[in-house]
């Protein structure tokens, strides 16, 4: 069993009079995480799955009496895939406000706001956490640094979903199954997704330009749809924890790109599954972009695990001066160039060093990436 680092964070927030919401894409290990979280608490638990039709009926027209009857004498109520329950906001609010002896834990593979447009605000009534594919730091703790570094090519091609890591022999089959059958399941149920085939085309287009600045106009022309549809579908993909955006850092410096964005995937395996490319790195032309996606997604995971509030960006000028990844926290800036083959020292562009203070720069390569991913 691979221990998830956020277990301690979650356990410390149980029985504090608030709901615990665990978000993350399907197949990322949310159910296993919750089962392990409560395994040694010796509390009577009711475990319900929002994917089951009778559970959906159970929570129709919720009120205090009805919810008390559902929960019975259980001390913990777990609602798995809770985004499927139409009035999940009201359900959680009633339990937190009126049934105070019960700890409710809800997992969701898309944000509740996306799936249900919460009928009741949960401000002050919830703790939220995000569970992603297994992090580099979690694998180092599980199997050691040397073993995880040896598995680097496997991670770049097949990714870090739990099933992929625990069953590497069938990695190709399983990551294709995740990408094609599970990843968009909640999105396809939404009324906003009128043409699922367009969503898949957008995902593939994004996967083919990882590391490049994304232009919605160009995407719209490529797929032959309007800009608003592209923007809406990308927003939905972000809320379903498939992708995340990296905005451009701007300090109103002349020639600095101010409104650009890059889009990365939380898992490399999804990139390769949607592009149908599982070739070894030696036979690929996109190793650099796979490496960039892996490093940035792992860094974002680690920031989240550590509850670090640093903000992540990229930087570019119209003269094509560029910094792959920037992390800004308080009064300091970390500027990183991410290179698969790095044989020279990195020097940040003069334009950036002149206009930004307290900057530390580094190059992140296969020779030193563990330091970047394990140290915040």
Short mmCIF file of N, CA and C in Angstrom, two decimals, residues 1-80:
data_model
loop_
_atom_site.label_atom_id
_atom_site.label_comp_id
_atom_site.label_asym_id
_atom_site.label_seq_id
_atom_site.Cartn_x
_atom_site.Cartn_y
_atom_site.Cartn_z
N UNK A 1 0.84 -1.20 0.00
CA UNK A 1 0.00 0.00 0.00
C UNK A 1 0.88 1.25 0.00
N UNK A 2 0.65 2.11 -0.95
CA UNK A 2 1.42 3.37 -1.04
C UNK A 2 0.73 4.40 -0.16
N UNK A 3 1.43 4.90 0.83
CA UNK A 3 0.84 5.85 1.77
C UNK A 3 0.74 7.22 1.12
N UNK A 4 -0.44 7.83 1.20
CA UNK A 4 -0.63 9.17 0.67
C UNK A 4 -0.26 10.19 1.74
N UNK A 5 0.53 11.16 1.36
CA UNK A 5 1.06 12.13 2.32
C UNK A 5 -0.02 12.98 2.97
N UNK A 6 -1.16 13.13 2.31
CA UNK A 6 -2.22 14.00 2.84
C UNK A 6 -3.07 13.33 3.91
N UNK A 7 -2.75 12.07 4.24
CA UNK A 7 -3.52 11.36 5.25
C UNK A 7 -3.51 12.10 6.58
N UNK A 8 -2.36 12.58 7.00
CA UNK A 8 -2.26 13.28 8.29
C UNK A 8 -3.07 14.57 8.27
N UNK A 9 -3.02 15.29 7.14
CA UNK A 9 -3.80 16.54 7.00
C UNK A 9 -5.28 16.24 7.16
N UNK A 10 -5.75 15.20 6.48
CA UNK A 10 -7.17 14.86 6.52
C UNK A 10 -7.60 14.39 7.90
N UNK A 11 -6.79 13.53 8.52
CA UNK A 11 -7.15 12.97 9.82
C UNK A 11 -7.26 14.05 10.88
N UNK A 12 -6.41 15.07 10.78
CA UNK A 12 -6.42 16.15 11.76
C UNK A 12 -7.68 17.01 11.65
N UNK A 13 -8.43 16.86 10.59
CA UNK A 13 -9.63 17.68 10.36
C UNK A 13 -10.92 16.92 10.55
N UNK A 14 -10.83 15.69 11.02
CA UNK A 14 -12.03 14.92 11.31
C UNK A 14 -12.61 15.30 12.66
N UNK A 15 -13.93 15.22 12.77
CA UNK A 15 -14.66 15.50 14.01
C UNK A 15 -14.36 16.90 14.55
N UNK A 16 -14.30 17.84 13.65
CA UNK A 16 -14.13 19.26 14.01
C UNK A 16 -15.38 20.06 13.66
N UNK A 17 -16.49 19.37 13.43
CA UNK A 17 -17.74 20.05 13.13
C UNK A 17 -17.87 20.52 11.70
N UNK A 18 -17.07 19.95 10.79
CA UNK A 18 -17.13 20.35 9.38
C UNK A 18 -17.08 19.11 8.49
N UNK A 19 -17.61 19.26 7.28
CA UNK A 19 -17.51 18.18 6.29
C UNK A 19 -16.10 18.17 5.72
N UNK A 20 -15.61 16.98 5.37
CA UNK A 20 -14.33 16.85 4.68
C UNK A 20 -14.63 16.47 3.23
N UNK A 21 -14.22 17.31 2.30
CA UNK A 21 -14.44 17.07 0.87
C UNK A 21 -13.11 16.70 0.23
N UNK A 22 -13.09 15.54 -0.42
CA UNK A 22 -11.88 15.05 -1.09
C UNK A 22 -12.14 15.03 -2.59
N UNK A 23 -11.49 15.94 -3.32
CA UNK A 23 -11.68 16.05 -4.76
C UNK A 23 -10.53 15.40 -5.51
N UNK A 24 -10.80 14.93 -6.71
CA UNK A 24 -9.76 14.36 -7.57
C UNK A 24 -10.41 13.61 -8.71
N UNK A 25 -9.66 13.37 -9.78
CA UNK A 25 -10.24 12.69 -10.94
C UNK A 25 -10.58 11.25 -10.59
N UNK A 26 -11.41 10.64 -11.41
CA UNK A 26 -11.74 9.23 -11.21
C UNK A 26 -10.47 8.38 -11.34
N UNK A 27 -10.44 7.29 -10.59
CA UNK A 27 -9.34 6.33 -10.59
C UNK A 27 -8.07 6.85 -9.91
N UNK A 28 -8.16 7.99 -9.23
CA UNK A 28 -6.97 8.55 -8.62
C UNK A 28 -6.72 7.99 -7.22
N UNK A 29 -7.68 7.24 -6.70
CA UNK A 29 -7.49 6.59 -5.40
C UNK A 29 -8.24 7.24 -4.25
N UNK A 30 -9.30 7.99 -4.54
CA UNK A 30 -10.04 8.67 -3.48
C UNK A 30 -10.70 7.69 -2.51
N UNK A 31 -11.33 6.65 -3.05
CA UNK A 31 -12.02 5.68 -2.20
C UNK A 31 -11.04 4.97 -1.28
N UNK A 32 -9.93 4.52 -1.83
CA UNK A 32 -8.89 3.86 -1.03
C UNK A 32 -8.34 4.81 0.03
N UNK A 33 -8.15 6.07 -0.35
CA UNK A 33 -7.65 7.07 0.59
C UNK A 33 -8.59 7.19 1.79
N UNK A 34 -9.89 7.30 1.53
CA UNK A 34 -10.85 7.46 2.62
C UNK A 34 -10.92 6.19 3.46
N UNK A 35 -10.90 5.03 2.82
CA UNK A 35 -10.94 3.78 3.57
C UNK A 35 -9.75 3.67 4.52
N UNK A 36 -8.57 4.04 4.05
CA UNK A 36 -7.38 4.00 4.90
C UNK A 36 -7.44 5.08 5.99
N UNK A 37 -8.04 6.22 5.65
CA UNK A 37 -8.15 7.33 6.60
C UNK A 37 -8.94 6.94 7.84
N UNK A 38 -10.02 6.19 7.64
CA UNK A 38 -10.91 5.87 8.76
C UNK A 38 -10.71 4.45 9.32
N UNK A 39 -9.78 3.70 8.74
CA UNK A 39 -9.63 2.27 9.08
C UNK A 39 -9.37 2.03 10.56
N UNK A 40 -8.56 2.88 11.18
CA UNK A 40 -8.17 2.62 12.57
C UNK A 40 -8.89 3.52 13.57
N UNK A 41 -10.00 4.14 13.16
CA UNK A 41 -10.71 5.05 14.05
C UNK A 41 -11.70 4.33 14.96
N UNK A 42 -12.03 3.08 14.61
CA UNK A 42 -13.01 2.31 15.39
C UNK A 42 -14.34 3.04 15.53
N UNK A 43 -14.79 3.61 14.42
CA UNK A 43 -16.05 4.33 14.38
C UNK A 43 -17.00 3.59 13.42
N UNK A 44 -18.26 3.47 13.81
CA UNK A 44 -19.23 2.83 12.94
C UNK A 44 -19.47 3.70 11.72
N UNK A 45 -19.35 3.11 10.53
CA UNK A 45 -19.33 3.91 9.30
C UNK A 45 -20.34 3.40 8.28
N UNK A 46 -21.03 4.35 7.65
CA UNK A 46 -21.93 4.06 6.52
C UNK A 46 -21.25 4.57 5.27
N UNK A 47 -21.05 3.67 4.29
CA UNK A 47 -20.34 4.01 3.06
C UNK A 47 -21.32 3.91 1.89
N UNK A 48 -21.61 5.05 1.23
CA UNK A 48 -22.55 5.10 0.12
C UNK A 48 -21.85 5.59 -1.14
N UNK A 49 -22.28 5.08 -2.30
CA UNK A 49 -21.65 5.44 -3.58
C UNK A 49 -22.66 6.17 -4.46
N UNK A 50 -22.32 7.42 -4.82
CA UNK A 50 -23.21 8.24 -5.62
C UNK A 50 -23.40 7.73 -7.04
N UNK A 51 -22.60 6.76 -7.48
CA UNK A 51 -22.78 6.18 -8.81
C UNK A 51 -23.92 5.17 -8.85
N UNK A 52 -24.43 4.78 -7.65
CA UNK A 52 -25.49 3.78 -7.59
C UNK A 52 -26.86 4.47 -7.59
N UNK A 53 -27.75 4.01 -8.45
CA UNK A 53 -29.03 4.69 -8.67
C UNK A 53 -29.89 4.76 -7.41
N UNK A 54 -29.88 3.70 -6.59
CA UNK A 54 -30.71 3.73 -5.38
C UNK A 54 -30.19 4.72 -4.35
N UNK A 55 -28.88 4.99 -4.39
CA UNK A 55 -28.31 6.01 -3.50
C UNK A 55 -28.78 7.40 -3.93
N UNK A 56 -28.85 7.63 -5.23
CA UNK A 56 -29.34 8.91 -5.74
C UNK A 56 -30.78 9.15 -5.29
N UNK A 57 -31.60 8.11 -5.36
CA UNK A 57 -32.99 8.23 -4.93
C UNK A 57 -33.06 8.51 -3.43
N UNK A 58 -32.17 7.88 -2.69
CA UNK A 58 -32.15 8.00 -1.23
C UNK A 58 -32.04 9.45 -0.78
N UNK A 59 -31.28 10.25 -1.53
CA UNK A 59 -31.02 11.63 -1.12
C UNK A 59 -31.94 12.65 -1.79
N UNK A 60 -32.98 12.18 -2.47
CA UNK A 60 -33.94 13.13 -3.05
C UNK A 60 -34.73 13.82 -1.93
N UNK A 61 -34.99 15.12 -2.10
CA UNK A 61 -35.76 15.92 -1.12
C UNK A 61 -35.24 15.73 0.30
N UNK A 62 -33.97 16.06 0.54
CA UNK A 62 -33.39 15.81 1.87
C UNK A 62 -33.95 16.74 2.95
N UNK A 63 -34.12 16.18 4.15
CA UNK A 63 -34.45 16.97 5.34
C UNK A 63 -33.81 16.29 6.54
N UNK A 64 -33.87 16.93 7.68
CA UNK A 64 -33.18 16.43 8.87
C UNK A 64 -33.64 15.02 9.23
N UNK A 65 -34.95 14.80 9.31
CA UNK A 65 -35.48 13.49 9.72
C UNK A 65 -35.05 12.40 8.76
N UNK A 66 -35.16 12.71 7.46
CA UNK A 66 -34.80 11.72 6.46
C UNK A 66 -33.33 11.35 6.54
N UNK A 67 -32.46 12.35 6.72
CA UNK A 67 -31.02 12.09 6.79
C UNK A 67 -30.65 11.35 8.06
N UNK A 68 -31.33 11.64 9.17
CA UNK A 68 -31.09 10.90 10.41
C UNK A 68 -31.44 9.42 10.25
N UNK A 69 -32.53 9.16 9.53
CA UNK A 69 -32.92 7.77 9.29
C UNK A 69 -31.92 7.06 8.39
N UNK A 70 -31.37 7.77 7.41
CA UNK A 70 -30.37 7.18 6.52
C UNK A 70 -29.10 6.84 7.29
N UNK A 71 -28.66 7.78 8.13
CA UNK A 71 -27.39 7.62 8.85
C UNK A 71 -27.51 6.63 10.00
N UNK A 72 -28.66 6.60 10.64
CA UNK A 72 -28.84 5.68 11.77
C UNK A 72 -27.88 5.99 12.90
N UNK A 73 -27.27 4.95 13.47
CA UNK A 73 -26.35 5.16 14.59
C UNK A 73 -24.89 5.22 14.14
N UNK A 74 -24.67 5.40 12.86
CA UNK A 74 -23.30 5.51 12.34
C UNK A 74 -22.68 6.83 12.77
N UNK A 75 -21.37 6.78 13.04
CA UNK A 75 -20.64 7.98 13.46
C UNK A 75 -19.94 8.67 12.30
N UNK A 76 -19.73 7.93 11.21
CA UNK A 76 -19.11 8.48 10.00
C UNK A 76 -19.99 8.14 8.81
N UNK A 77 -20.27 9.13 7.97
CA UNK A 77 -20.96 8.91 6.71
C UNK A 77 -20.02 9.27 5.57
N UNK A 78 -19.72 8.29 4.72
CA UNK A 78 -18.88 8.52 3.54
C UNK A 78 -19.78 8.48 2.31
N UNK A 79 -19.75 9.55 1.52
CA UNK A 79 -20.50 9.58 0.26
C UNK A 79 -19.46 9.66 -0.86
N UNK A 80 -19.27 8.53 -1.53
CA UNK A 80 -18.29 8.45 -2.61
C UNK A 80 -18.91 8.96 -3.92
#
